[in-house]
Amino acid sequence: MAGTLEFSPDDRYNAFITTCSTAPFSDGTLAGIAVAVKDNISTAGIETTCGSKILESYVPPYDAYVVGLLRKAGAAIVGKTNMDEFGMGTTTETSAFGPTKNPADPSRVPGGSSGGSAAAVAADLVPMALGTDTGGSIRCPAAFCGIVGLKPTYGRVSRYGLIAYANSLEQIGPMARTVEDASRLMSVIAKYDPRDSTMLDRPYDHRPSADIAGLRIGIPEEYFGEGVDPRVAETVRNAIAVLEGLGAETVTVSIPGMRHALAAYYVICTSEASSNLARFDGVRYGPAVDTRKTWHEAYQDLREEKFGTEVRRRVMLGTFALSAGYAGRYYAKAQVARRNIMQDFERALRDADIIAGPTMPTVAFRLGEKTDPLSMYLSDILTVPANLAGIPAISVPCGRIDGLPVGLQLMGRQFEDERVVDAAYAYEQEVRA
Ligand code: GLN
């Protein structure tokens, strides 16, 4: 079976930046299945903008490794999804192409930064999509839109062809309506690629199992504390009780390093971003600059005009954090905090097989509600720890509050993505039945 898939969605939520009206597909395990790809993942011949004006009309000459794997599996790549500019945001409102709306309630944000992928799946335009997760960008929109999203273990999915935001934190991962479909997509994309030097040869090829008898679930008090909406906490506790009903046991664990997680994350991600985004200079990447001007003027004009406010803020923060005289005070300290968090998770995951908590501290915000950057950053508190520790984490829908979806987050040991998938699957099968 091979052919082309016609794709002309009613994109009322602004989930896509680019759609491919006829998408070719070949034979394979995903033959003819429409898959949407986040717009920071390179697609040969298809515009890839990262949600930014600076890459408007950029067409990559090659496919990201995962995109090649999708094509080989027969998937029809039907479009590129909307996102916060370069992945910097929690709502998809920093996109240069307008915000995406949440299909569960169009007056609300879909979460971010993979909000377009989540909305496309939630609105039934595609059954599955790729997202990327640097500090929660797969799990947050999955939770806000009521779908499944997996951030794989760091080093399990190739980042070759992913336009980097913060290399040491991010992974490409699957988003879908069901755990089974997320796992299917993960089985296609998680294959060893020697071109990503941070990968280990630990391919994922797994059919989920709902047998979780004897599974030890760690409950960190930090995930139910300050800043977490009590209704969200209660909804998630009820979901954990469902897992107990299936034979899992719960133990209390602690991640004391969490109190420095956000600060560490925002120092590390902005530092890496300031270095990664230097290539958008109108010479290597970005529209050509006016050569009558001096280099500094031309560079400044271009970046001021084409980068959005949040991107410029982060480049400046990161440049400052790395600058002579300050790097020891910020960047080096953030790395210490990161190491502590990793060790906390290592310890907690000796007493428990997985760790459970809410994905997000609240339900989806109203469009335009978060106006100051700090309050936006604070909402990432429950997702960034898994990126700092490099561990797998899945978000699975676990109920609604006033009609708005809530996500249950399950985290596991490095390279035990299968285990968090199984626990999510067990929960999903039980509540569906
Ligand atoms: N909201 C976080 C940030 O803005 C996470 C984004 C992401 O995972 N790409 O950095």
Short mmCIF file of C-alpha atoms and ligand atoms in Angstrom, two decimals:
data_model
loop_
_atom_site.label_atom_id
_atom_site.label_comp_id
_atom_site.label_asym_id
_atom_site.label_seq_id
_atom_site.Cartn_x
_atom_site.Cartn_y
_atom_site.Cartn_z
CA MET A 1 0.00 0.00 0.00
CA ALA A 2 1.34 3.39 -1.02
CA GLY A 3 -0.15 6.59 -2.33
CA THR A 4 -1.01 10.09 -1.26
CA LEU A 5 -3.27 11.35 1.49
CA GLU A 6 -5.42 14.40 0.85
CA PHE A 7 -5.35 16.72 3.84
CA SER A 8 -7.45 19.86 4.12
CA PRO A 9 -8.33 20.22 7.78
CA ASP A 10 -10.72 22.73 9.27
CA ASP A 11 -7.96 24.34 11.31
CA ARG A 12 -10.17 26.56 13.47
CA TYR A 13 -7.78 26.31 16.44
CA ASN A 14 -4.73 27.45 14.46
CA ALA A 15 -2.93 24.19 15.17
CA PHE A 16 -0.90 24.25 11.97
CA ILE A 17 1.63 26.70 10.56
CA THR A 18 1.93 24.71 7.32
CA THR A 19 -0.29 21.98 5.90
CA CYS A 20 0.54 19.64 3.02
CA SER A 21 -2.61 19.21 0.95
CA THR A 22 -1.34 15.99 -0.58
CA ALA A 23 1.02 13.99 1.57
CA PRO A 24 2.78 10.99 0.07
CA PHE A 25 3.05 7.77 2.06
CA SER A 26 4.54 4.35 1.57
CA ASP A 27 4.07 0.89 2.97
CA GLY A 28 4.96 0.17 6.61
CA THR A 29 3.65 -0.01 10.16
CA LEU A 30 2.18 3.51 9.91
CA ALA A 31 1.10 3.20 6.26
CA GLY A 32 -1.24 6.03 5.34
CA ILE A 33 -1.53 7.36 8.90
CA ALA A 34 -1.57 11.16 9.08
CA VAL A 35 1.15 12.44 11.41
CA ALA A 36 1.69 16.10 12.28
CA VAL A 37 5.20 17.29 13.08
CA LYS A 38 6.13 20.20 15.34
CA ASP A 39 7.63 23.06 13.37
CA ASN A 40 11.07 22.87 14.99
CA ILE A 41 11.76 19.44 13.46
CA SER A 42 13.38 19.60 10.02
CA THR A 43 11.35 18.29 7.07
CA ALA A 44 13.04 18.21 3.65
CA GLY A 45 11.08 20.35 1.22
CA ILE A 46 8.56 21.54 3.85
CA GLU A 47 8.91 24.96 5.48
CA THR A 48 10.19 24.77 9.06
CA THR A 49 9.84 28.00 11.04
CA CYS A 50 10.15 27.21 14.75
CA GLY A 51 7.21 29.59 15.15
CA SER A 52 9.57 32.47 14.36
CA LYS A 53 9.68 35.24 11.77
CA ILE A 54 13.42 34.72 11.51
CA LEU A 55 12.87 31.33 9.85
CA GLU A 56 9.80 32.30 7.84
CA SER A 57 10.10 30.61 4.44
CA TYR A 58 13.10 28.50 5.51
CA VAL A 59 12.91 25.12 3.78
CA PRO A 60 15.35 22.54 5.18
CA PRO A 61 17.37 20.57 2.64
CA TYR A 62 17.19 17.40 4.76
CA ASP A 63 14.91 15.43 7.08
CA ALA A 64 15.43 15.09 10.81
CA TYR A 65 16.31 11.49 11.66
CA VAL A 66 12.87 10.91 13.22
CA VAL A 67 11.14 12.29 10.12
CA GLY A 68 13.07 9.83 7.94
CA LEU A 69 11.91 7.05 10.27
CA LEU A 70 8.30 8.24 9.96
CA ARG A 71 8.53 8.21 6.19
CA LYS A 72 10.10 4.76 6.24
CA ALA A 73 7.24 3.52 8.42
CA GLY A 74 4.80 4.76 5.79
CA ALA A 75 3.39 7.75 7.68
CA ALA A 76 1.89 10.66 5.73
CA ILE A 77 3.44 13.87 7.04
CA VAL A 78 0.49 16.21 6.71
CA GLY A 79 1.77 19.40 8.25
CA LYS A 80 3.89 21.37 10.66
CA THR A 81 2.35 22.43 13.93
CA ASN A 82 2.25 25.74 15.70
CA MET A 83 4.51 26.32 18.69
CA ASP A 84 5.91 28.94 21.00
CA GLU A 85 8.76 30.68 19.20
CA PHE A 86 11.77 28.32 19.39
CA GLY A 87 9.88 26.38 22.07
CA MET A 88 10.07 29.22 24.56
CA GLY A 89 6.76 29.29 26.35
CA THR A 90 4.03 27.36 28.09
CA THR A 91 0.99 28.48 26.08
CA THR A 92 1.85 28.68 22.33
CA GLU A 93 1.11 32.42 22.58
CA THR A 94 4.69 33.44 21.72
CA SER A 95 4.31 32.00 18.19
CA ALA A 96 4.88 34.60 15.46
CA PHE A 97 1.94 33.01 13.64
CA GLY A 98 -0.73 33.68 16.25
CA PRO A 99 -1.77 31.58 19.23
CA THR A 100 -3.29 28.12 19.01
CA LYS A 101 -6.60 27.64 20.83
CA ASN A 102 -7.50 24.77 23.09
CA PRO A 103 -10.11 22.48 21.47
CA ALA A 104 -11.49 21.67 24.95
CA ASP A 105 -12.32 25.37 25.36
CA PRO A 106 -11.26 27.81 22.62
CA SER A 107 -11.05 30.71 25.10
CA ARG A 108 -8.12 28.87 26.70
CA VAL A 109 -4.53 28.19 25.72
CA PRO A 110 -3.59 24.68 24.59
CA GLY A 111 -0.41 24.76 26.68
CA GLY A 112 3.00 24.88 25.13
CA SER A 113 5.25 24.85 23.54
CA SER A 114 3.92 21.93 21.42
CA GLY A 115 0.40 23.42 21.56
CA GLY A 116 -0.26 22.97 17.84
CA SER A 117 0.55 19.26 17.97
CA ALA A 118 -1.70 18.78 21.01
CA ALA A 119 -4.58 20.75 19.50
CA ALA A 120 -4.32 18.91 16.17
CA VAL A 121 -4.62 15.60 18.00
CA ALA A 122 -7.30 16.74 20.44
CA ALA A 123 -9.41 18.19 17.61
CA ASP A 124 -9.15 14.90 15.75
CA LEU A 125 -7.33 16.39 12.75
CA VAL A 126 -4.61 13.73 13.10
CA PRO A 127 -4.36 10.65 15.33
CA MET A 128 -0.77 11.35 16.33
CA ALA A 129 1.88 14.04 16.30
CA LEU A 130 5.47 14.69 17.24
CA GLY A 131 6.28 17.26 19.89
CA THR A 132 9.44 18.26 21.68
CA ASP A 133 9.95 18.67 25.39
CA THR A 134 12.71 20.82 26.87
CA GLY A 135 10.95 21.65 30.11
CA GLY A 136 7.46 20.25 29.68
CA SER A 137 6.51 21.15 26.12
CA ILE A 138 5.00 17.76 25.31
CA ARG A 139 3.44 17.03 28.69
CA CYS A 140 1.94 20.46 29.39
CA PRO A 141 -0.09 20.72 26.18
CA ALA A 142 -1.02 17.03 26.47
CA ALA A 143 -2.42 17.74 29.95
CA PHE A 144 -4.19 20.98 28.95
CA CYS A 145 -5.80 19.45 25.83
CA GLY A 146 -6.65 16.06 27.33
CA ILE A 147 -4.35 13.80 25.29
CA VAL A 148 -1.33 11.55 25.96
CA GLY A 149 2.24 12.86 25.65
CA LEU A 150 5.55 11.16 26.41
CA LYS A 151 8.89 12.83 27.01
CA PRO A 152 11.35 10.01 26.41
CA THR A 153 14.50 9.35 28.43
CA TYR A 154 17.25 11.76 27.35
CA GLY A 155 19.27 9.92 24.72
CA ARG A 156 16.55 7.59 23.51
CA VAL A 157 15.35 9.56 20.48
CA SER A 158 17.70 11.21 17.99
CA ARG A 159 17.84 15.02 18.02
CA TYR A 160 19.48 15.10 14.58
CA GLY A 161 17.57 17.71 12.59
CA LEU A 162 15.80 19.17 15.62
CA ILE A 163 16.47 22.91 15.68
CA ALA A 164 18.04 23.23 19.10
CA TYR A 165 16.68 25.33 21.93
CA ALA A 166 18.44 23.73 24.93
CA ASN A 167 20.29 20.58 23.84
CA SER A 168 21.03 19.09 27.23
CA LEU A 169 17.35 19.07 28.21
CA GLU A 170 15.25 18.32 25.17
CA GLN A 171 13.84 15.25 23.49
CA ILE A 172 11.43 14.65 20.64
CA GLY A 173 8.47 12.51 21.69
CA PRO A 174 5.03 11.19 20.70
CA MET A 175 1.61 12.77 21.32
CA ALA A 176 -1.62 10.85 20.66
CA ARG A 177 -5.15 10.30 21.88
CA THR A 178 -4.34 6.91 23.41
CA VAL A 179 -1.36 5.42 25.22
CA GLU A 180 -1.26 2.64 22.66
CA ASP A 181 -0.87 5.09 19.78
CA ALA A 182 1.75 7.10 21.66
CA SER A 183 3.67 3.88 22.24
CA ARG A 184 3.31 2.92 18.58
CA LEU A 185 4.74 6.22 17.45
CA MET A 186 7.52 5.95 20.04
CA SER A 187 8.38 2.48 18.65
CA VAL A 188 8.93 4.10 15.24
CA ILE A 189 11.04 7.08 16.34
CA ALA A 190 13.20 5.62 19.13
CA LYS A 191 15.96 4.00 17.09
CA TYR A 192 19.70 4.49 17.38
CA ASP A 193 21.25 7.23 15.28
CA PRO A 194 25.04 7.55 15.35
CA ARG A 195 24.75 11.20 14.30
CA ASP A 196 23.39 12.18 17.72
CA SER A 197 26.35 11.71 20.04
CA THR A 198 24.15 11.96 23.13
CA MET A 199 22.20 8.81 22.19
CA LEU A 200 22.52 5.36 23.64
CA ASP A 201 21.65 2.34 21.54
CA ARG A 202 18.49 1.48 23.47
CA PRO A 203 15.69 1.24 20.94
CA TYR A 204 12.10 1.25 22.14
CA ASP A 205 9.82 -1.42 20.69
CA HIS A 206 7.00 -2.05 23.05
CA ARG A 207 3.35 -3.03 23.19
CA PRO A 208 1.84 -1.67 26.39
CA SER A 209 0.76 -4.09 29.10
CA ALA A 210 -1.83 -3.21 31.75
CA ASP A 211 -0.39 -5.58 34.34
CA ILE A 212 0.97 -3.37 37.10
CA ALA A 213 0.48 -5.65 40.11
CA GLY A 214 3.16 -4.93 42.72
CA LEU A 215 4.34 -1.71 41.03
CA ARG A 216 5.65 0.72 43.65
CA ILE A 217 4.49 4.28 43.02
CA GLY A 218 6.39 7.06 44.75
CA ILE A 219 4.36 10.11 45.75
CA PRO A 220 6.57 13.17 46.24
CA GLU A 221 5.00 15.68 48.62
CA GLU A 222 6.62 18.47 46.58
CA TYR A 223 4.24 17.64 43.73
CA PHE A 224 1.16 18.32 45.83
CA GLY A 225 2.30 21.40 47.70
CA GLU A 226 2.35 25.15 47.29
CA GLY A 227 1.08 26.51 44.01
CA VAL A 228 -0.79 23.35 43.04
CA ASP A 229 -4.54 23.92 42.66
CA PRO A 230 -6.12 21.71 45.36
CA ARG A 231 -8.71 20.47 42.86
CA VAL A 232 -5.92 19.33 40.54
CA ALA A 233 -4.17 17.63 43.47
CA GLU A 234 -7.38 15.83 44.41
CA THR A 235 -8.09 14.71 40.84
CA VAL A 236 -4.58 13.28 40.58
CA ARG A 237 -4.81 11.56 43.97
CA ASN A 238 -8.01 9.88 42.80
CA ALA A 239 -6.19 8.67 39.68
CA ILE A 240 -3.41 7.23 41.83
CA ALA A 241 -6.07 5.42 43.88
CA VAL A 242 -7.23 3.79 40.63
CA LEU A 243 -3.68 2.47 40.11
CA GLU A 244 -3.69 1.14 43.68
CA GLY A 245 -6.93 -0.64 42.89
CA LEU A 246 -5.01 -2.42 40.11
CA GLY A 247 -2.47 -3.79 42.56
CA ALA A 248 0.10 -0.98 42.74
CA GLU A 249 1.44 0.18 46.12
CA THR A 250 2.26 3.74 47.06
CA VAL A 251 5.23 5.02 49.02
CA THR A 252 6.04 8.56 50.05
CA VAL A 253 9.22 9.94 48.46
CA SER A 254 10.87 13.32 48.45
CA ILE A 255 12.67 15.45 45.87
CA PRO A 256 14.08 18.19 48.13
CA GLY A 257 16.13 19.63 45.23
CA MET A 258 12.84 20.71 43.64
CA ARG A 259 13.07 24.04 45.39
CA HIS A 260 15.91 24.98 43.06
CA ALA A 261 14.52 23.26 39.96
CA LEU A 262 12.94 26.25 38.27
CA ALA A 263 15.88 28.56 38.87
CA ALA A 264 18.31 25.92 37.61
CA TYR A 265 16.16 25.18 34.57
CA TYR A 266 15.81 28.80 33.55
CA VAL A 267 19.55 29.48 33.91
CA ILE A 268 20.51 26.38 31.92
CA CYS A 269 17.90 26.69 29.16
CA THR A 270 18.57 30.38 28.56
CA SER A 271 22.34 29.81 28.56
CA GLU A 272 22.06 27.08 25.97
CA ALA A 273 19.55 29.12 23.97
CA SER A 274 21.79 32.18 23.83
CA SER A 275 24.48 30.07 22.25
CA ASN A 276 22.16 28.06 19.94
CA LEU A 277 20.36 31.11 18.61
CA ALA A 278 23.57 32.90 17.60
CA ARG A 279 23.38 31.17 14.21
CA PHE A 280 20.32 33.23 13.24
CA ASP A 281 22.41 36.11 12.04
CA GLY A 282 21.27 36.71 8.47
CA VAL A 283 24.39 35.01 7.13
CA ARG A 284 24.18 31.40 8.25
CA TYR A 285 20.41 31.42 8.88
CA GLY A 286 17.70 34.02 8.62
CA PRO A 287 16.93 36.55 5.91
CA ALA A 288 19.94 38.30 4.36
CA VAL A 289 21.00 41.47 6.14
CA ASP A 290 21.60 44.91 4.65
CA THR A 291 25.26 44.85 3.67
CA ARG A 292 25.58 48.64 3.55
CA LYS A 293 25.45 48.69 7.34
CA THR A 294 28.16 47.71 9.78
CA TRP A 295 28.05 44.11 10.96
CA HIS A 296 26.81 45.04 14.42
CA GLU A 297 24.06 47.29 13.15
CA ALA A 298 22.84 44.77 10.61
CA TYR A 299 22.90 41.91 13.13
CA GLN A 300 21.10 43.99 15.73
CA ASP A 301 18.43 45.21 13.31
CA LEU A 302 17.67 41.73 12.06
CA ARG A 303 17.42 40.11 15.48
CA GLU A 304 15.42 42.97 16.92
CA GLU A 305 12.95 42.82 14.07
CA LYS A 306 12.62 39.08 13.62
CA PHE A 307 12.83 37.67 17.15
CA GLY A 308 9.87 38.06 19.51
CA THR A 309 10.09 39.59 22.97
CA GLU A 310 10.36 36.31 24.85
CA VAL A 311 13.17 35.01 22.65
CA ARG A 312 15.11 38.26 23.04
CA ARG A 313 14.57 38.20 26.80
CA ARG A 314 15.96 34.69 27.03
CA VAL A 315 18.96 35.34 24.79
CA MET A 316 19.84 38.29 27.03
CA LEU A 317 19.31 36.32 30.24
CA GLY A 318 21.44 33.46 28.95
CA THR A 319 24.20 35.71 27.68
CA PHE A 320 24.29 37.38 31.08
CA ALA A 321 24.31 34.06 32.97
CA LEU A 322 27.34 32.92 30.96
CA SER A 323 29.26 36.17 30.97
CA ALA A 324 32.70 36.55 32.55
CA GLY A 325 32.39 37.15 36.27
CA TYR A 326 28.87 35.74 36.47
CA ALA A 327 29.12 32.25 35.01
CA GLY A 328 30.32 30.83 38.33
CA ARG A 329 27.51 32.52 40.16
CA TYR A 330 24.73 31.36 37.83
CA TYR A 331 25.61 28.67 35.30
CA ALA A 332 27.91 26.63 37.54
CA LYS A 333 25.47 26.81 40.45
CA ALA A 334 22.60 25.74 38.24
CA GLN A 335 24.60 22.65 37.28
CA VAL A 336 25.08 21.82 40.97
CA ALA A 337 21.33 22.16 41.55
CA ARG A 338 20.73 19.95 38.52
CA ARG A 339 23.04 17.24 39.89
CA ASN A 340 21.18 17.36 43.23
CA ILE A 341 17.83 16.88 41.52
CA MET A 342 19.20 13.94 39.53
CA GLN A 343 20.42 12.34 42.74
CA ASP A 344 17.07 12.97 44.45
CA PHE A 345 15.30 11.13 41.65
CA GLU A 346 17.86 8.32 41.73
CA ARG A 347 17.22 7.87 45.43
CA ALA A 348 13.44 8.12 45.14
CA LEU A 349 13.47 5.62 42.28
CA ARG A 350 15.18 3.07 44.49
CA ASP A 351 12.21 3.05 46.89
CA ALA A 352 9.70 3.31 44.05
CA ASP A 353 9.48 2.01 40.49
CA ILE A 354 7.77 5.11 39.17
CA ILE A 355 6.84 8.53 40.55
CA ALA A 356 3.38 10.07 40.18
CA GLY A 357 2.02 13.58 40.44
CA PRO A 358 0.13 16.21 38.48
CA THR A 359 1.60 17.28 35.12
CA MET A 360 0.61 20.93 35.59
CA PRO A 361 -0.30 22.77 38.79
CA THR A 362 -3.52 24.13 37.25
CA VAL A 363 -5.87 23.59 34.32
CA ALA A 364 -5.36 25.54 31.06
CA PHE A 365 -5.11 29.34 31.44
CA ARG A 366 -7.28 31.80 29.55
CA LEU A 367 -5.70 33.19 26.39
CA GLY A 368 -3.81 36.34 27.41
CA GLU A 369 -4.11 35.55 31.14
CA LYS A 370 -0.39 35.17 31.92
CA THR A 371 1.10 38.56 31.29
CA ASP A 372 4.28 38.53 33.34
CA PRO A 373 7.00 36.09 32.37
CA LEU A 374 7.73 34.95 35.90
CA SER A 375 4.22 33.67 36.56
CA MET A 376 4.42 31.80 33.27
CA TYR A 377 7.77 30.25 34.26
CA LEU A 378 6.34 29.20 37.63
CA SER A 379 3.77 26.99 35.94
CA ASP A 380 6.60 24.76 34.66
CA ILE A 381 7.57 23.68 38.19
CA LEU A 382 6.23 20.11 37.91
CA THR A 383 7.57 19.35 34.43
CA VAL A 384 11.15 20.71 34.42
CA PRO A 385 12.52 18.25 37.01
CA ALA A 386 12.22 15.30 34.59
CA ASN A 387 14.21 17.22 31.97
CA LEU A 388 16.90 18.18 34.46
CA ALA A 389 17.17 14.51 35.51
CA GLY A 390 16.89 13.11 31.96
CA ILE A 391 14.20 10.63 33.02
CA PRO A 392 11.11 9.53 31.05
CA ALA A 393 7.79 11.17 31.89
CA ILE A 394 4.31 10.70 30.46
CA SER A 395 1.13 12.71 30.86
CA VAL A 396 -2.17 10.84 30.62
CA PRO A 397 -5.62 12.44 30.95
CA CYS A 398 -7.14 11.74 34.39
CA GLY A 399 -10.33 13.74 34.58
CA ARG A 400 -11.68 17.25 34.16
CA ILE A 401 -12.35 20.28 36.32
CA ASP A 402 -15.16 22.50 35.00
CA GLY A 403 -14.75 20.75 31.67
CA LEU A 404 -11.00 21.37 31.49
CA PRO A 405 -8.64 18.38 31.28
CA VAL A 406 -6.18 17.40 34.02
CA GLY A 407 -3.05 15.33 33.38
CA LEU A 408 -1.55 12.61 35.56
CA GLN A 409 2.24 12.63 35.24
CA LEU A 410 4.22 9.40 35.65
CA MET A 411 8.02 9.51 35.73
CA GLY A 412 10.44 6.58 35.74
CA ARG A 413 14.08 5.52 35.80
CA GLN A 414 16.28 6.34 32.84
CA PHE A 415 15.58 4.01 29.90
CA GLU A 416 12.49 2.61 31.61
CA ASP A 417 10.07 4.45 29.33
CA GLU A 418 8.21 1.14 28.92
CA ARG A 419 7.29 1.12 32.60
CA VAL A 420 5.70 4.59 32.62
CA VAL A 421 3.88 3.69 29.41
CA ASP A 422 2.50 0.52 31.01
CA ALA A 423 1.30 2.36 34.11
CA ALA A 424 -0.38 5.02 31.98
CA TYR A 425 -1.93 2.28 29.85
CA ALA A 426 -3.23 0.42 32.92
CA TYR A 427 -4.86 3.60 34.17
CA GLU A 428 -6.34 4.48 30.78
CA GLN A 429 -7.77 0.99 30.21
CA GLU A 430 -9.30 0.92 33.68
CA VAL A 431 -11.07 4.28 33.42
CA ARG A 432 -12.25 3.60 29.87
CA ALA A 433 -13.75 0.26 30.68
N1 GLN B 1 7.82 26.26 29.18
C1 GLN B 1 9.18 25.83 29.17
C2 GLN B 1 10.05 26.91 28.57
O1 GLN B 1 9.52 27.88 28.20
C3 GLN B 1 9.33 24.54 28.44
C4 GLN B 1 9.38 24.71 26.98
C5 GLN B 1 9.78 23.48 26.25
O2 GLN B 1 9.75 22.36 26.79
N2 GLN B 1 10.21 23.66 25.01
O3 GLN B 1 11.23 26.79 28.49
#
